[in-house]
XYZ file of C-alpha atoms in Angstrom:
394
model
C 0.288 0.197 0.028
C 1.680 3.224 -1.152
C 1.754 5.671 1.720
C -0.021 8.770 -0.101
C -3.339 6.484 0.219
C -3.279 7.212 4.036
C -6.469 8.950 5.400
C -6.055 12.647 6.864
C -7.359 12.268 10.252
C -8.421 16.015 12.367
C -5.552 17.039 14.376
C -4.022 19.303 16.811
C -0.002 19.629 16.530
C 1.816 19.359 19.511
C 4.533 21.386 18.813
C 8.688 22.075 20.109
C 9.992 19.282 22.853
C 13.335 21.368 21.779
C 13.819 25.136 22.108
C 15.080 26.187 18.300
C 13.458 22.761 15.774
C 14.984 22.063 13.173
C 13.607 23.304 9.496
C 14.132 22.492 6.030
C 15.890 24.896 3.931
C 13.590 24.720 0.118
C 15.523 25.171 -2.807
C 13.399 24.409 -5.251
C 9.605 23.936 -4.871
C 7.231 23.829 -8.121
C 4.345 24.456 -7.127
C 1.445 23.412 -10.442
C 4.160 19.854 -10.356
C 4.710 18.739 -6.325
C 2.496 16.818 -4.942
C 0.895 17.203 -1.738
C 2.049 15.654 1.999
C 4.224 15.895 4.303
C 7.915 15.074 5.042
C 8.660 11.937 8.054
C 11.860 12.474 8.800
C 14.188 10.843 11.947
C 17.541 13.081 12.116
C 19.771 11.577 13.881
C 22.565 13.588 13.686
C 21.885 17.019 15.449
C 21.448 17.820 18.673
C 17.283 17.212 18.101
C 17.328 13.933 17.142
C 13.929 12.576 17.238
C 11.054 12.119 14.835
C 10.148 15.381 12.804
C 6.892 15.983 10.577
C 7.384 19.258 7.806
C 5.373 20.967 5.386
C 6.103 21.553 1.752
C 7.623 24.803 3.088
C 9.782 23.829 5.696
C 8.133 24.172 8.425
C 8.177 22.008 11.545
C 4.955 20.531 11.935
C 5.358 18.063 14.458
C 8.712 17.854 16.422
C 9.298 14.807 18.445
C 12.820 14.873 19.904
C 12.778 13.544 23.737
C 9.679 11.455 22.438
C 11.427 8.337 21.905
C 14.667 6.716 23.489
C 17.516 7.007 22.254
C 18.511 6.771 18.234
C 15.304 7.306 15.554
C 14.905 5.432 12.630
C 11.639 4.879 9.797
C 9.611 7.524 11.316
C 7.069 6.663 9.267
C 2.825 6.221 9.660
C 1.798 2.848 9.053
C -1.877 0.495 9.189
C -2.197 -1.878 12.168
C -5.145 -3.630 13.068
C -6.903 -1.574 10.489
C -5.873 1.778 11.805
C -3.685 4.687 11.077
C -0.376 4.331 13.343
C 2.615 5.957 13.420
C 6.333 3.676 13.148
C 9.005 4.012 14.344
C 12.493 2.380 15.520
C 14.253 3.510 18.793
C 17.358 2.099 20.268
C 21.208 2.710 20.013
C 23.623 2.837 17.037
C 27.702 2.522 16.030
C 29.320 0.855 13.614
C 26.831 0.526 11.123
C 23.593 -1.372 12.987
C 21.737 -0.718 15.834
C 20.090 -2.725 18.803
C 16.817 -1.481 20.185
C 12.717 -1.693 19.663
C 10.907 -1.439 16.781
C 7.329 0.215 17.694
C 3.936 1.021 16.884
C 2.890 4.607 18.527
C -0.978 6.078 18.625
C -2.161 9.029 17.620
C -1.177 10.809 21.020
C 2.502 9.680 20.388
C 2.044 6.529 22.813
C 3.489 3.503 22.204
C 0.837 0.554 21.773
C 3.560 -2.007 20.833
C 6.912 -2.661 21.212
C 8.267 -5.829 18.556
C 11.159 -8.478 19.652
C 14.676 -6.610 19.720
C 16.114 -5.554 16.399
C 18.103 -3.346 14.017
C 17.422 -0.039 12.897
C 17.950 -0.683 8.960
C 13.992 -2.430 8.252
C 11.035 -2.407 10.127
C 7.851 -2.442 7.605
C 4.114 -3.520 8.604
C 2.581 -4.863 4.896
C -0.286 -6.642 4.913
C 0.160 -9.917 3.675
C -1.938 -12.931 3.064
C -1.761 -15.466 6.610
C -1.753 -19.562 6.272
C -5.632 -19.312 6.073
C -5.814 -17.307 3.208
C -6.948 -14.108 5.518
C -4.925 -10.695 5.376
C -3.076 -9.751 8.172
C -0.878 -7.511 9.656
C 2.960 -8.871 9.062
C 6.081 -6.695 9.866
C 9.396 -6.808 8.500
C 12.626 -6.504 10.435
C 16.175 -6.715 10.638
C 18.626 -8.518 13.761
C 22.484 -7.994 13.342
C 24.045 -10.679 15.563
C 27.879 -11.099 16.009
C 28.590 -15.306 16.254
C 32.135 -16.650 16.147
C 34.115 -17.873 13.178
C 36.875 -18.933 12.000
C 38.518 -15.925 10.409
C 41.904 -16.983 9.958
C 41.266 -16.667 5.803
C 40.596 -12.998 5.958
C 44.192 -12.184 7.932
C 42.208 -12.424 11.478
C 43.623 -14.841 13.958
C 41.578 -17.489 14.825
C 43.026 -17.359 18.745
C 42.630 -15.622 22.283
C 38.756 -15.356 21.428
C 39.012 -13.287 18.143
C 37.405 -14.021 14.919
C 33.819 -12.640 14.955
C 31.250 -11.965 11.889
C 27.632 -10.736 12.226
C 25.048 -12.890 11.068
C 22.545 -10.563 9.149
C 19.204 -12.077 10.086
C 15.681 -10.338 8.326
C 12.779 -12.077 10.133
C 8.797 -11.554 9.609
C 7.176 -11.457 12.561
C 3.705 -11.440 13.668
C 3.160 -8.312 15.506
C 0.781 -9.183 17.954
C 1.817 -12.124 19.275
C 5.756 -11.104 18.063
C 6.173 -15.162 16.938
C 8.390 -15.482 14.484
C 7.033 -16.677 10.959
C 9.959 -16.499 9.135
C 13.532 -16.455 9.567
C 17.107 -16.391 7.038
C 20.451 -16.004 8.399
C 22.827 -14.470 5.568
C 25.636 -16.852 7.321
C 22.827 -19.897 6.275
C 23.143 -19.121 2.723
C 26.015 -16.265 1.662
C 29.882 -17.197 1.600
C 31.921 -15.100 3.561
C 34.054 -14.019 0.126
C 31.105 -12.848 -1.492
C 31.450 -9.504 -0.058
C 33.653 -6.342 -0.689
C 34.280 -5.016 3.011
C 37.334 -6.628 4.134
C 37.371 -7.008 8.132
C 39.045 -3.648 8.676
C 38.901 -0.694 11.066
C 36.389 -0.930 13.132
C 34.819 -3.961 12.147
C 38.178 -5.977 11.986
C 36.173 -9.297 13.034
C 39.002 -9.367 15.925
C 36.215 -9.395 18.922
C 32.699 -9.445 19.505
C 32.611 -5.962 19.651
C 34.336 -5.327 16.421
C 32.785 -8.106 15.059
C 33.221 -8.041 10.540
C 29.655 -6.995 8.939
C 30.404 -8.853 5.682
C 27.058 -8.526 4.364
C 25.330 -5.076 5.930
C 21.291 -6.429 5.382
C 19.373 -3.415 4.721
C 16.370 -3.666 3.477
C 13.521 -6.139 2.893
C 10.603 -6.048 0.641
C 7.938 -9.563 -0.062
C 7.232 -10.105 -3.546
C 3.488 -11.698 -4.586
C 3.906 -15.605 -4.037
C 5.610 -15.286 -0.742
C 9.152 -14.721 -1.782
C 11.272 -11.930 -0.420
C 14.015 -9.232 -2.093
C 16.561 -7.937 0.361
C 19.573 -5.839 -0.256
C 23.115 -6.363 1.034
C 25.266 -3.090 1.155
C 28.455 -5.044 1.535
C 27.907 -7.730 -1.433
C 26.377 -4.604 -3.554
C 23.765 -7.543 -4.462
C 20.312 -7.992 -4.221
C 18.662 -11.182 -3.286
C 15.078 -13.213 -4.148
C 14.361 -15.329 -1.535
C 12.289 -18.633 -1.501
C 9.951 -18.046 1.325
C 9.188 -21.419 1.409
C 13.233 -22.743 2.832
C 14.954 -19.017 2.842
C 17.582 -20.602 -0.138
C 18.943 -18.250 -2.585
C 16.627 -17.909 -6.047
C 18.892 -15.290 -7.457
C 21.531 -12.788 -7.138
C 20.975 -9.070 -9.162
C 25.110 -7.260 -9.229
C 27.717 -8.227 -7.528
C 30.297 -10.772 -7.533
C 27.753 -13.949 -8.561
C 24.931 -11.664 -10.454
C 22.730 -14.021 -12.214
C 21.611 -10.708 -14.477
C 23.293 -8.740 -16.685
C 23.007 -4.867 -16.369
C 23.102 -4.062 -19.712
C 23.600 -0.351 -19.324
C 24.016 0.726 -15.707
C 25.676 -0.332 -12.335
C 25.304 0.484 -8.789
C 26.858 -0.280 -5.793
C 26.714 0.044 -1.699
C 22.779 0.759 -2.258
C 19.747 1.216 -0.043
C 16.166 0.507 -0.174
C 15.263 -1.706 -2.668
C 11.538 -1.461 -3.133
C 9.249 -3.502 -5.359
C 7.468 -1.391 -7.864
C 5.375 -3.370 -9.566
C 5.654 -7.305 -10.801
C 3.960 -8.674 -14.087
C 5.135 -12.295 -15.171
C 8.937 -12.278 -16.047
C 9.324 -8.225 -15.177
C 9.877 -6.611 -12.210
C 10.249 -3.294 -11.769
C 12.033 -1.887 -9.065
C 13.591 1.426 -7.013
C 17.156 1.402 -4.972
C 18.576 3.823 -3.922
C 22.650 4.172 -5.421
C 24.717 5.315 -2.787
C 28.012 4.401 -4.961
C 30.055 4.654 -1.670
C 30.692 2.751 1.560
C 32.334 4.766 3.824
C 34.395 1.686 4.666
C 36.449 1.287 1.090
C 37.552 4.394 -0.187
C 37.076 6.706 -2.550
C 33.709 7.076 -3.460
C 33.262 5.260 -6.816
C 30.422 8.008 -8.125
C 27.849 9.747 -7.212
C 24.635 8.730 -5.297
C 21.244 8.947 -7.384
C 17.937 7.250 -7.032
C 16.914 4.331 -9.883
C 14.275 2.848 -11.438
C 15.275 -0.387 -13.383
C 13.560 -3.401 -14.768
C 14.557 -7.149 -14.320
C 13.800 -9.667 -16.835
C 13.601 -12.988 -14.697
C 12.996 -14.689 -17.760
C 16.033 -13.244 -19.907
C 18.120 -12.483 -16.577
C 18.507 -9.086 -17.985
C 18.407 -5.706 -16.226
C 17.683 -2.356 -17.274
C 17.746 1.259 -16.601
C 14.273 2.861 -16.595
C 15.153 6.147 -14.907
C 18.193 7.787 -12.837
C 17.510 10.646 -10.518
C 20.752 12.831 -9.744
C 20.872 15.051 -6.433
C 19.566 18.473 -6.439
C 23.300 19.176 -5.226
C 24.679 17.137 -8.154
C 27.468 20.137 -9.196
C 29.326 19.586 -5.327
C 30.001 15.850 -6.201
C 28.156 15.061 -2.494
C 27.858 11.447 -2.548
C 25.480 9.760 0.043
C 28.096 7.254 2.515
C 25.645 6.388 4.262
C 21.357 5.509 4.064
C 18.703 7.006 1.448
C 15.694 5.958 0.190
C 13.117 5.830 -2.599
C 9.991 6.612 -2.680
C 7.611 6.118 -5.886
C 4.357 8.305 -4.469
C 1.287 8.828 -7.196
C 1.534 9.336 -10.611
C 4.963 7.705 -10.853
C 6.774 10.969 -8.811
C 9.350 9.831 -7.285
C 10.324 10.898 -3.785
C 13.976 10.741 -2.341
C 15.847 10.689 0.877
C 19.623 11.534 0.233
C 20.828 9.680 3.427
C 23.855 11.516 5.341
C 23.875 13.990 2.457
C 21.049 15.842 4.305
C 18.215 16.732 1.699
C 15.440 15.596 -0.060
C 14.118 15.725 -3.334
C 10.676 14.780 -5.357
C 10.774 14.624 -9.321
C 8.319 13.830 -11.708
C 8.129 10.448 -13.399
C 10.346 11.782 -16.161
C 12.621 13.168 -14.325
C 12.442 16.544 -13.768
C 13.195 18.242 -9.975
C 9.971 19.899 -8.951
C 10.749 19.897 -5.261
C 14.021 20.380 -3.099
C 15.111 20.825 0.411
C 18.196 20.526 2.862
C 18.245 20.214 6.609
C 18.870 23.632 7.980
C 20.131 23.135 11.297
C 23.495 25.582 11.574
C 26.230 23.751 12.627
C 24.867 20.001 12.015
C 24.746 17.508 9.506
C 20.630 15.956 9.641
C 21.467 13.130 8.649
C 17.937 11.525 8.220
C 18.675 7.324 7.719
C 15.113 7.341 5.228
C 12.588 9.652 4.431
C 9.125 9.293 4.006
C 6.529 12.148 2.085
C 2.567 11.416 3.293
C -0.470 12.480 4.385
C -0.130 13.821 8.192
C -2.372 11.529 10.045
C -1.991 13.999 12.964
C -1.340 13.806 16.462
C -3.954 14.868 19.469
C -3.287 16.678 22.420
């Protein structure tokens, strides 16, 4: 379900907790082409970390600083038990992953449900067919678990409790009961040699705290029929995962791609989503970082991409590319980023660590751009969403 289909509720806006709330500095605003809506962000590199909603003029409509614990990610409207809610992740982060909880909040911003411990890279609630053929809520979560492995082949001594690697899991969870419906492990299916990021720096594999993040799972999407698409940043690969047994059906990109990429490439990508699926043709959106902060220098400039994947011919081609509003500065995003296809084919992009958002028409024309306006701060938001404001009641 597109976020743009949410129904706007009548509300009174809850305002500032922080003394000087952040704003957006709007640099492009074509009112004849921009779709209505509000911008949902969770800036985490500023003194006022938390969930925020901005209108298109850049004014803070909702300031949630201090409303959740620690760092906040993936703040967005969601549907839970057929009611409009808010979803977010809260917890601690460091070395590229997090430890915390996904939470569902009511219209007074009270936590009404906390899900099992998870990492911040994915939290989505979707309405999926259950075993009885009925639509029910399912939550998708990521979990990063350090485990012991012999990493001597990768330069890490296998002695003195050394040799630690992150096992990336994604889980489908019943958000009502917290029952895990499906659990997939990277170490069970993807060899360590498939990654591009060696044990290095803070992820050198010498201890549990510095476990090697060889895979770096950062998005989960469900396909019709029950399979999954997942994105691995450190292998630069999109994987199709069987919803029955977890086996890998195919790989797109990376060292072992089953597809020929005809006129494009992607590297260290984020936020792979299914735009449409018909027969052998999959249309996907993704944020192509072209930059991994563990591997220097950047390979190119970041961009949003829409691609067509033909599973019959095993080819993939680029349909649209959306470049940064500040492309002339040459500023790639080394972390985060999101691409949201909204109504009329417009595309809303969050630029992750390059702290800005933008909207393009389907044919690529830039119609909106805004940058975080907080003096002396980056305002990094892992993802950004555009949707109606469902309201915060006092």
